[in-house]
Structure formats: structure tokens, C-alpha cells
PDB file of C-alpha atoms in Angstrom:
ATOM      1  CA  LYS A 117       8.796  29.930 -59.552  1.00 66.00           C
ATOM      2  CA  ASN A 118      10.543  32.103 -62.114  1.00 67.00           C
ATOM      3  CA  GLU A 119       8.381  34.793 -63.641  1.00 88.00           C
ATOM      4  CA  VAL A 120       9.401  36.681 -66.762  1.00 93.00           C
ATOM      5  CA  GLU A 121       7.698  39.999 -67.358  1.00 95.00           C
ATOM      6  CA  GLN A 122       7.993  42.017 -70.541  1.00 96.00           C
ATOM      7  CA  SER A 123       6.967  45.551 -71.316  1.00 96.00           C
ATOM      8  CA  PRO A 124       5.367  46.958 -73.255  1.00 97.00           C
ATOM      9  CA  GLN A 125       2.953  44.292 -74.508  1.00 94.00           C
ATOM     10  CA  ASN A 126       2.339  46.183 -77.726  1.00 96.00           C
ATOM     11  CA  LEU A 127       4.402  48.873 -79.390  1.00 97.00           C
ATOM     12  CA  THR A 128       3.812  50.899 -82.530  1.00 97.00           C
ATOM     13  CA  ALA A 129       6.640  53.017 -83.879  1.00 97.00           C
ATOM     14  CA  GLN A 130       7.368  55.158 -86.892  1.00 97.00           C
ATOM     15  CA  GLU A 131      10.129  54.024 -89.189  1.00 97.00           C
ATOM     16  CA  GLY A 132      13.478  55.302 -87.956  1.00 97.00           C
ATOM     17  CA  GLU A 133      12.549  55.481 -84.293  1.00 97.00           C
ATOM     18  CA  PHE A 134      14.710  54.036 -81.517  1.00 98.00           C
ATOM     19  CA  ILE A 135      12.873  51.194 -79.785  1.00 98.00           C
ATOM     20  CA  THR A 136      13.356  49.667 -76.354  1.00 98.00           C
ATOM     21  CA  ILE A 137      11.724  46.504 -75.029  1.00 98.00           C
ATOM     22  CA  ASN A 138      12.214  45.553 -71.394  1.00 98.00           C
ATOM     23  CA  CYS A 139      12.362  42.228 -69.599  1.00 97.00           C
ATOM     24  CA  SER A 140      12.451  41.490 -65.874  1.00 97.00           C
ATOM     25  CA  TYR A 141      12.784  38.122 -64.201  1.00 95.00           C
ATOM     26  CA  SER A 142      12.450  36.983 -60.640  1.00 90.00           C
ATOM     27  CA  VAL A 143      15.136  34.350 -59.935  1.00 83.00           C
ATOM     28  CA  GLY A 144      18.780  33.746 -60.735  1.00 83.00           C
ATOM     29  CA  ILE A 145      19.440  32.638 -64.280  1.00 86.00           C
ATOM     30  CA  SER A 146      22.279  31.164 -66.286  1.00 82.00           C
ATOM     31  CA  ALA A 147      21.323  32.837 -69.562  1.00 86.00           C
ATOM     32  CA  LEU A 148      18.756  35.171 -71.041  1.00 91.00           C
ATOM     33  CA  HIS A 149      17.545  34.872 -74.612  1.00 91.00           C
ATOM     34  CA  TRP A 150      15.941  37.420 -76.875  1.00 94.00           C
ATOM     35  CA  LEU A 151      13.856  35.760 -79.569  1.00 92.00           C
ATOM     36  CA  GLN A 152      12.011  37.081 -82.607  1.00 92.00           C
ATOM     37  CA  GLN A 153       8.824  35.527 -83.888  1.00 89.00           C
ATOM     38  CA  HIS A 154       7.274  36.533 -87.202  1.00 84.00           C
ATOM     39  CA  PRO A 155       3.670  35.723 -88.160  1.00 78.00           C
ATOM     40  CA  GLY A 156       3.564  32.041 -89.080  1.00 70.00           C
ATOM     41  CA  GLY A 157       5.140  30.831 -85.857  1.00 66.00           C
ATOM     42  CA  GLY A 158       8.872  30.323 -86.379  1.00 77.00           C
ATOM     43  CA  ILE A 159      11.167  31.578 -83.634  1.00 84.00           C
ATOM     44  CA  VAL A 160      14.617  32.948 -84.327  1.00 85.00           C
ATOM     45  CA  SER A 161      17.194  33.423 -81.607  1.00 85.00           C
ATOM     46  CA  LEU A 162      18.570  36.977 -81.658  1.00 89.00           C
ATOM     47  CA  PHE A 163      20.784  37.032 -78.588  1.00 88.00           C
ATOM     48  CA  MET A 164      21.855  34.902 -75.692  1.00 87.00           C
ATOM     49  CA  LEU A 165      23.621  36.673 -72.837  1.00 88.00           C
ATOM     50  CA  SER A 166      24.469  36.415 -69.178  1.00 87.00           C
ATOM     51  CA  SER A 167      26.213  39.742 -68.622  1.00 89.00           C
ATOM     52  CA  GLY A 168      26.969  43.053 -70.243  1.00 93.00           C
ATOM     53  CA  LYS A 169      25.934  43.922 -73.724  1.00 95.00           C
ATOM     54  CA  LYS A 170      25.783  42.399 -77.195  1.00 93.00           C
ATOM     55  CA  LYS A 171      25.287  44.097 -80.546  1.00 94.00           C
ATOM     56  CA  HIS A 172      24.302  42.706 -83.909  1.00 91.00           C
ATOM     57  CA  GLY A 173      23.580  45.178 -86.668  1.00 93.00           C
ATOM     58  CA  ARG A 174      20.841  47.513 -85.465  1.00 96.00           C
ATOM     59  CA  LEU A 175      20.005  45.338 -82.468  1.00 95.00           C
ATOM     60  CA  ILE A 176      21.536  45.775 -79.022  1.00 96.00           C
ATOM     61  CA  ALA A 177      20.816  43.660 -75.953  1.00 96.00           C
ATOM     62  CA  THR A 178      21.874  44.528 -72.427  1.00 97.00           C
ATOM     63  CA  ILE A 179      21.499  42.731 -69.152  1.00 96.00           C
ATOM     64  CA  ASN A 180      21.916  43.758 -65.500  1.00 95.00           C
ATOM     65  CA  ILE A 181      22.235  40.610 -63.412  1.00 92.00           C
ATOM     66  CA  GLN A 182      21.968  42.424 -60.077  1.00 92.00           C
ATOM     67  CA  GLU A 183      18.733  44.116 -61.082  1.00 94.00           C
ATOM     68  CA  LYS A 184      17.431  41.025 -62.951  1.00 94.00           C
ATOM     69  CA  HIS A 185      16.633  43.150 -65.951  1.00 96.00           C
ATOM     70  CA  SER A 186      17.396  43.112 -69.650  1.00 97.00           C
ATOM     71  CA  SER A 187      16.603  45.434 -72.529  1.00 98.00           C
ATOM     72  CA  LEU A 188      16.463  44.948 -76.267  1.00 98.00           C
ATOM     73  CA  HIS A 189      17.073  48.051 -78.355  1.00 98.00           C
ATOM     74  CA  ILE A 190      16.444  48.527 -82.056  1.00 97.00           C
ATOM     75  CA  THR A 191      18.062  51.540 -83.694  1.00 97.00           C
ATOM     76  CA  ALA A 192      16.707  53.094 -86.897  1.00 96.00           C
ATOM     77  CA  SER A 193      13.660  50.813 -86.862  1.00 97.00           C
ATOM     78  CA  HIS A 194      12.268  49.514 -90.126  1.00 96.00           C
ATOM     79  CA  PRO A 195       8.923  47.935 -91.077  1.00 96.00           C
ATOM     80  CA  ARG A 196      10.668  44.582 -91.499  1.00 94.00           C
ATOM     81  CA  ASP A 197      11.403  44.684 -87.749  1.00 95.00           C
ATOM     82  CA  SER A 198       7.685  44.195 -87.137  1.00 96.00           C
ATOM     83  CA  ALA A 199       7.380  40.970 -85.166  1.00 95.00           C
ATOM     84  CA  VAL A 200       6.843  39.624 -81.670  1.00 94.00           C
ATOM     85  CA  TYR A 201       9.937  39.856 -79.487  1.00 96.00           C
ATOM     86  CA  ILE A 202      10.142  37.329 -76.681  1.00 94.00           C
ATOM     87  CA  CYS A 203      12.399  37.283 -73.653  1.00 95.00           C
ATOM     88  CA  ALA A 204      13.197  33.851 -72.237  1.00 92.00           C
ATOM     89  CA  VAL A 205      15.499  32.674 -69.464  1.00 90.00           C
ATOM     90  CA  SER A 206      17.229  29.447 -68.595  1.00 83.00           C
ATOM     91  CA  THR A 207      18.050  28.753 -64.987  1.00 79.00           C
ATOM     92  CA  SER A 208      20.493  25.876 -64.871  1.00 68.00           C
ATOM     93  CA  GLY A 209      21.422  22.679 -66.597  1.00 60.00           C
ATOM     94  CA  ASN A 210      19.336  21.497 -69.481  1.00 68.00           C
ATOM     95  CA  THR A 211      16.139  23.078 -68.225  1.00 74.00           C
ATOM     96  CA  PRO A 212      13.334  24.382 -70.406  1.00 80.00           C
ATOM     97  CA  LEU A 213      13.239  28.077 -71.137  1.00 85.00           C
ATOM     98  CA  VAL A 214      10.796  30.220 -69.188  1.00 89.00           C
ATOM     99  CA  PHE A 215       9.193  32.648 -71.595  1.00 91.00           C
ATOM    100  CA  GLY A 216       7.732  36.102 -71.293  1.00 92.00           C
ATOM    101  CA  LYS A 217       4.464  36.767 -73.101  1.00 91.00           C
ATOM    102  CA  GLY A 218       6.179  38.745 -75.811  1.00 93.00           C
ATOM    103  CA  THR A 219       6.068  42.297 -77.120  1.00 96.00           C
ATOM    104  CA  ARG A 220       4.262  42.856 -80.400  1.00 95.00           C
ATOM    105  CA  LEU A 221       6.122  45.508 -82.399  1.00 97.00           C
ATOM    106  CA  SER A 222       4.675  47.239 -85.433  1.00 97.00           C
ATOM    107  CA  VAL A 223       6.887  49.662 -87.333  1.00 97.00           C
ATOM    108  CA  ILE A 224       5.002  51.922 -89.698  1.00 97.00           C
ATOM    109  CA  ALA A 225       6.613  53.424 -92.770  1.00 94.00           C
TER     110      ALA A 225
ATOM    111  CA  GLU B  23      24.620  23.469 -89.644  1.00 55.00           C
ATOM    112  CA  ALA B  24      21.076  22.341 -90.402  1.00 68.00           C
ATOM    113  CA  GLY B  25      18.380  23.724 -88.122  1.00 85.00           C
ATOM    114  CA  VAL B  26      15.572  21.995 -86.276  1.00 92.00           C
ATOM    115  CA  ALA B  27      13.178  20.573 -88.857  1.00 94.00           C
ATOM    116  CA  GLN B  28       9.458  20.351 -88.234  1.00 95.00           C
ATOM    117  CA  SER B  29       6.589  19.124 -90.342  1.00 95.00           C
ATOM    118  CA  PRO B  30       3.965  19.842 -91.379  1.00 95.00           C
ATOM    119  CA  ARG B  31       4.043  23.646 -91.339  1.00 92.00           C
ATOM    120  CA  TYR B  32       0.277  23.943 -91.224  1.00 93.00           C
ATOM    121  CA  LYS B  33      -2.528  21.546 -90.389  1.00 96.00           C
ATOM    122  CA  ILE B  34      -6.293  22.003 -90.259  1.00 97.00           C
ATOM    123  CA  ILE B  35      -8.398  19.245 -88.739  1.00 97.00           C
ATOM    124  CA  GLU B  36     -11.870  18.805 -87.348  1.00 97.00           C
ATOM    125  CA  LYS B  37     -12.379  18.336 -83.618  1.00 96.00           C
ATOM    126  CA  ARG B  38     -12.146  14.729 -82.455  1.00 97.00           C
ATOM    127  CA  GLN B  39      -9.740  13.893 -85.288  1.00 97.00           C
ATOM    128  CA  SER B  40      -6.143  12.827 -84.719  1.00 97.00           C
ATOM    129  CA  VAL B  41      -2.971  14.635 -85.775  1.00 98.00           C
ATOM    130  CA  ALA B  42       0.759  14.014 -85.526  1.00 98.00           C
ATOM    131  CA  PHE B  43       3.695  16.377 -85.713  1.00 97.00           C
ATOM    132  CA  TRP B  44       7.300  15.473 -86.458  1.00 97.00           C
ATOM    133  CA  CYS B  45      10.544  17.038 -85.299  1.00 97.00           C
ATOM    134  CA  ASN B  46      14.140  16.374 -86.268  1.00 96.00           C
ATOM    135  CA  PRO B  47      16.543  18.190 -83.919  1.00 94.00           C
ATOM    136  CA  ILE B  48      20.039  19.398 -84.630  1.00 89.00           C
ATOM    137  CA  SER B  49      22.481  16.522 -84.879  1.00 89.00           C
ATOM    138  CA  GLY B  50      24.085  15.817 -81.536  1.00 86.00           C
ATOM    139  CA  HIS B  51      21.517  17.701 -79.474  1.00 88.00           C
ATOM    140  CA  ALA B  52      20.563  15.386 -76.645  1.00 88.00           C
ATOM    141  CA  THR B  53      17.676  17.434 -75.322  1.00 89.00           C
ATOM    142  CA  LEU B  54      14.441  17.978 -77.224  1.00 92.00           C
ATOM    143  CA  TYR B  55      11.475  20.087 -76.178  1.00 93.00           C
ATOM    144  CA  TRP B  56       7.916  20.387 -77.436  1.00 96.00           C
ATOM    145  CA  TYR B  57       6.196  23.692 -76.676  1.00 94.00           C
ATOM    146  CA  GLN B  58       2.608  24.788 -77.263  1.00 95.00           C
ATOM    147  CA  GLN B  59       2.006  28.436 -78.068  1.00 91.00           C
ATOM    148  CA  ILE B  60      -1.546  29.694 -78.011  1.00 90.00           C
ATOM    149  CA  LEU B  61      -2.160  32.956 -79.853  1.00 85.00           C
ATOM    150  CA  GLY B  62      -1.098  35.940 -77.757  1.00 81.00           C
ATOM    151  CA  GLN B  63       0.820  33.920 -75.188  1.00 84.00           C
ATOM    152  CA  GLY B  64       4.397  32.800 -74.690  1.00 85.00           C
ATOM    153  CA  PRO B  65       5.283  29.171 -75.433  1.00 89.00           C
ATOM    154  CA  LYS B  66       4.405  26.593 -72.780  1.00 91.00           C
ATOM    155  CA  LEU B  67       6.480  23.456 -72.305  1.00 92.00           C
ATOM    156  CA  LEU B  68       4.615  20.244 -73.057  1.00 96.00           C
ATOM    157  CA  ILE B  69       7.413  17.707 -72.770  1.00 95.00           C
ATOM    158  CA  GLN B  70      11.200  17.517 -72.486  1.00 93.00           C
ATOM    159  CA  PHE B  71      13.279  14.551 -73.617  1.00 93.00           C
ATOM    160  CA  GLN B  72      16.879  13.810 -72.707  1.00 89.00           C
ATOM    161  CA  ASN B  73      18.006  11.367 -75.394  1.00 88.00           C
ATOM    162  CA  ASN B  74      15.046   8.969 -75.546  1.00 86.00           C
ATOM    163  CA  GLY B  75      13.913   9.430 -71.942  1.00 91.00           C
ATOM    164  CA  VAL B  76      11.276  11.825 -70.643  1.00 93.00           C
ATOM    165  CA  VAL B  77      12.600  14.476 -68.233  1.00 90.00           C
ATOM    166  CA  ASP B  78       9.436  16.522 -67.723  1.00 91.00           C
ATOM    167  CA  ASP B  79       5.929  15.905 -69.025  1.00 95.00           C
ATOM    168  CA  SER B  80       4.039  17.469 -66.150  1.00 93.00           C
ATOM    169  CA  GLN B  81       2.129  19.874 -68.409  1.00 93.00           C
ATOM    170  CA  LEU B  82       1.302  17.369 -71.130  1.00 96.00           C
ATOM    171  CA  PRO B  83      -2.452  16.573 -71.217  1.00 95.00           C
ATOM    172  CA  LYS B  84      -1.859  12.856 -71.204  1.00 95.00           C
ATOM    173  CA  ASP B  85      -5.475  11.928 -71.836  1.00 96.00           C
ATOM    174  CA  ARG B  86      -5.111  13.186 -75.392  1.00 97.00           C
ATOM    175  CA  PHE B  87      -1.466  14.083 -76.052  1.00 98.00           C
ATOM    176  CA  SER B  88       1.398  11.650 -76.449  1.00 97.00           C
ATOM    177  CA  ALA B  89       5.002  12.034 -77.545  1.00 97.00           C
ATOM    178  CA  GLU B  90       7.887   9.741 -78.211  1.00 96.00           C
ATOM    179  CA  ARG B  91      11.548   9.898 -79.139  1.00 95.00           C
ATOM    180  CA  LEU B  92      12.339   6.277 -79.745  1.00 82.00           C
ATOM    181  CA  LYS B  93      15.960   6.410 -80.882  1.00 86.00           C
ATOM    182  CA  GLY B  94      16.934   9.613 -79.135  1.00 85.00           C
ATOM    183  CA  VAL B  95      16.806  11.617 -82.375  1.00 92.00           C
ATOM    184  CA  ASP B  96      13.495  12.346 -84.132  1.00 95.00           C
ATOM    185  CA  SER B  97      10.364  12.925 -82.118  1.00 97.00           C
ATOM    186  CA  THR B  98       6.654  12.816 -82.801  1.00 97.00           C
ATOM    187  CA  LEU B  99       3.864  14.568 -80.903  1.00 98.00           C
ATOM    188  CA  LYS B 100       0.344  13.230 -81.303  1.00 98.00           C
ATOM    189  CA  ILE B 101      -3.048  14.583 -80.337  1.00 98.00           C
ATOM    190  CA  GLN B 102      -5.973  12.160 -80.231  1.00 97.00           C
ATOM    191  CA  PRO B 103      -8.731  13.316 -80.189  1.00 97.00           C
ATOM    192  CA  ALA B 104      -8.200  16.999 -80.873  1.00 97.00           C
ATOM    193  CA  LYS B 105     -10.245  19.732 -79.211  1.00 97.00           C
ATOM    194  CA  LEU B 106     -10.873  23.285 -80.362  1.00 97.00           C
ATOM    195  CA  GLU B 107      -8.597  24.629 -77.619  1.00 96.00           C
ATOM    196  CA  ASP B 108      -5.671  22.686 -79.089  1.00 97.00           C
ATOM    197  CA  SER B 109      -5.446  25.276 -81.875  1.00 96.00           C
ATOM    198  CA  ALA B 110      -1.955  26.668 -81.429  1.00 95.00           C
ATOM    199  CA  VAL B 111       1.560  26.691 -82.809  1.00 93.00           C
ATOM    200  CA  TYR B 112       3.544  23.634 -81.745  1.00 95.00           C
ATOM    201  CA  LEU B 113       7.242  24.411 -81.487  1.00 94.00           C
ATOM    202  CA  CYS B 114      10.065  21.937 -81.271  1.00 94.00           C
ATOM    203  CA  ALA B 115      13.416  23.007 -79.882  1.00 91.00           C
ATOM    204  CA  SER B 116      16.649  21.229 -79.122  1.00 89.00           C
ATOM    205  CA  SER B 117      19.760  21.947 -77.076  1.00 85.00           C
ATOM    206  CA  HIS B 118      23.117  20.308 -76.461  1.00 78.00           C
ATOM    207  CA  GLY B 119      23.432  21.329 -72.818  1.00 64.00           C
ATOM    208  CA  ARG B 120      27.212  21.236 -72.845  1.00 59.00           C
ATOM    209  CA  THR B 121      28.130  24.901 -72.831  1.00 56.00           C
ATOM    210  CA  PHE B 122      26.712  28.254 -71.867  1.00 53.00           C
ATOM    211  CA  GLY B 123      23.273  28.861 -73.286  1.00 54.00           C
ATOM    212  CA  TYR B 124      23.021  25.194 -74.224  1.00 61.00           C
ATOM    213  CA  GLY B 125      22.627  25.936 -77.922  1.00 67.00           C
ATOM    214  CA  TYR B 126      18.867  26.379 -77.862  1.00 78.00           C
ATOM    215  CA  THR B 127      17.534  26.204 -81.414  1.00 85.00           C
ATOM    216  CA  PHE B 128      13.899  26.342 -82.444  1.00 88.00           C
ATOM    217  CA  GLY B 129      12.087  24.829 -85.366  1.00 90.00           C
ATOM    218  CA  SER B 130       9.735  26.872 -87.507  1.00 88.00           C
ATOM    219  CA  GLY B 131       6.696  25.403 -85.774  1.00 91.00           C
ATOM    220  CA  THR B 132       3.501  23.697 -86.867  1.00 93.00           C
ATOM    221  CA  ARG B 133       0.363  25.830 -86.848  1.00 93.00           C
ATOM    222  CA  LEU B 134      -2.621  23.650 -85.930  1.00 96.00           C
ATOM    223  CA  THR B 135      -6.168  24.828 -86.460  1.00 96.00           C
ATOM    224  CA  VAL B 136      -8.960  22.680 -85.034  1.00 97.00           C
ATOM    225  CA  VAL B 137     -12.390  23.477 -86.462  1.00 97.00           C
TER     226      VAL B 137
END
């Protein structure tokens, strides 16, 4: 059974701080997703990766397949980054995503 | 490209009442998922469709939940009768499954409150 663990569960940061959220998983995967969920329920896909590193604006996602670990970084954090960030993995084929429990981020001005 | 459409956005019902949610996936996406997300937890798969067939419904509480995808496009999820513990966000997602990452796209969800 694939387990997805995220840390920390909750994170409070001052505006401008560099933020890191970590994700570890237990079995081989085909892709790892970083998702953002704002209050109200909607989920937005931020990144999908299977190796290396991706960057979009102030967001950077990295993955180490050998170590089964991924990180999401936010540079120059802003209050609008406040949300729940969820790590999810897909194993193979058209299988459902396995989700972590999420990291609740609050950025204070 | 239009996203995954869900309705309603919010619903409040009394326990023992019935409720239905609707999802329209991205055009061409063969696979459709319904997830239940209870406050403070990650989403949990309820049911997965491939076209109009069920692939996995092992975690669907079949005594009260039902879902269908009659023409392999839109899907409805029904709860009858609802219980207090059904209060959650119900997320619909779709994927095409043809290339890396499978094009997972989520709807905005339906927040259900059972009182």
C-alpha cells in the first residue's frame, strides 16, 4: 500500500519568507503532483513531475526518485499563498491519485 | 480548454434527506473520479469510472451512495439518506490516461453540510 506523508502539517510564515513543504512516499510512482487548495474546496494543480525540478513563478518543485521524496518551495511568500498544499502520487496506468493529508500554510503580512 | 464542471458549489441538507451532485469532465477524458474530502484530511476515492464502466468502487458506501456515468461523459453522485458524517467536500476529477501524468484535472468541488 502506498503511503504519502507530508510535513509539516501546519506552517505559519511571515511575508517574504522562503517556505519548504516536504513529501515522502513509499512505493514506486509514475508521477507526483503538487496541488493547492484554497478555502471553499477547489483544487488547482501546481506541478506534475517524475524527475528533477520544475519552476513556475515563485514556486519550485523538486523530486528525488531514489529517495522517494519531493519538496515544494515558495520564494518571497505572500499572504495570497495561504492555502492547503497537497502532495499526491499516481502509480501506473489510469489509477486514482494517493493523497497526502496536506500542509496548511498561513502567510502573515 | 474548459475545466471540470461541478454543481452545486454548496449544499445544506438535513440528515436523512437526499442529495445529488453533478460533474462534467473535460471533453475526451475517459476516466472520471469522485473523491470525498472530510475537513482536515486528504481526498478519499469513492468511485472511478472508465468511460461508463466502474473500475473501482470499493470505498463507496453502497448502502447510501450511488453514482452513474450513463453515456461515458457526465456523472452524478447521489446520497440517500444523508448522515451527519457525510459532511465533506465532494471533488470530481478526470484524466485522459494517454500520456505522462494522465492530465489529472479537478473540479471546484461541492461542499455538503448535513445538519
